[in-house]
Amino acid sequence: MTTRELRKTLEEWAREARVPADLADRALRAGGRRRRSAFLALPAAATCAVVLAVALAVTRAGSAPSPVAVQPRDEVIRLAPAHEPPDKVTAGRSSVGSVLADTRDSPPRKMIAAGRWAVSAYWTSEWRKSGPDLRVRGRTWYLLDPVTATYDETEWGFLDVSPGLRYAAVLEKGLPVRRIGVFDMETREVRAWIPMDRPVGGVAWSPDGKSLVATAYTRHPDEEAVPDGAGQRVIESSRTGFYVIDVATATAGEFHPMALDFVDNSNPRRDFGWSDDGMLIYEWDLSPRHKVFYDLNGTPHAAPSDYVVTESKAGVSPDGTLLAGRDGLPTKVTERATGKVVGRQRVLQLLAWADDDHLIALGCAGKCGNEFANGLVLVTVDGKETVSLSANPARTRSWEPLFTLR
């Protein structure tokens, strides 16, 4: 019996016994915390425990003198506990930090992960004409199904995945849109739709998985001028501001208008993200590579005291001692305290720290046909070991991964 079939059966039992309608969800979450460590299937022992717990609840409810009040299903979204990423890269599909790869398919069909991070989703894109001298980048999103450990094509125009890989915040196609969906990745259902006063085109989860920052736009955030013979022509971003959303109650806070003149950024998409502690939001600057921070009311704010300006997406190692260097073959890792180079890697980009000794990178493990035939790899800090995580997509459609703490 699959997780979704089990959930349906438990809900039917709950309705017949007149117990709370979310009893099945609570029972599955108890098993889900165990099952997520294995990623693929609910262990048989956990399944028996869930069924036994529900059977006992049904017996007790059957003798109850009066019906139990049922809370509306989408009034409160019961979020997963705060995420604690694994410390080390491990072997074997049943361990939390295990290395999972798909080196046959590009774009991938099977789950890709290593250590702390998983590819929770990815997108492909194509350009379409949107007006005189204008074009829009249309995205096709593929979202991880944590039950089957595979990626499914979605109907969404934009999305982000919460830490722990349980929920996705989704926006429908035709950006910007006036509602945000909270999509349960295990049941493959939208748990709630959050109405917005102004249309939004981007959304990002807070580090604790309890809040969202949604960026508002007046037109499609991926619309730009068609390049002419002289190069790329620039049109101003249509970003107007942002909302901070409480996910559990599916409610949006006040709209915070934001001017475009604080950051030297010519991109039409200028989304906001979260600081590591979830206390501030930021916007990427283009050059140099650093973040410009604001408080949750949109007021410019000093960077967190432990913030480090980095030249790579990977940034600082989990233990805070090492720093990933800038893009370009070869890359390097330095010791923060001394600036000493502790390793060089034959890769193009360092994307994320899998643990203190390994990084996820864009590169090539083995022989590649040309310098652009690069996929995701796991590489050691000293650069001596490199393992392929994805196929090299030189002759296939390119795709952009979304990394999420698992």
GROMACS .gro file of C-alpha atoms in nm, residues 3 71 117 143 169 204 211 229 257 355:
model
   10
    3THR     CA    1   0.158   0.639   0.137
   71GLN     CA    2  -1.154   2.181   1.241
  117TRP     CA    3   2.135   1.940   0.015
  143LEU     CA    4   0.925   1.907  -0.867
  169ALA     CA    5   0.512   2.745  -0.244
  204ALA     CA    6   1.096   3.222  -0.109
  211SER     CA    7   0.721   3.208   0.653
  229GLY     CA    8   2.284   4.412  -3.285
  257PRO     CA    9   0.658   4.912  -0.116
  355ASP     CA   10   2.937   1.892   0.444
   0.00000   0.00000   0.00000
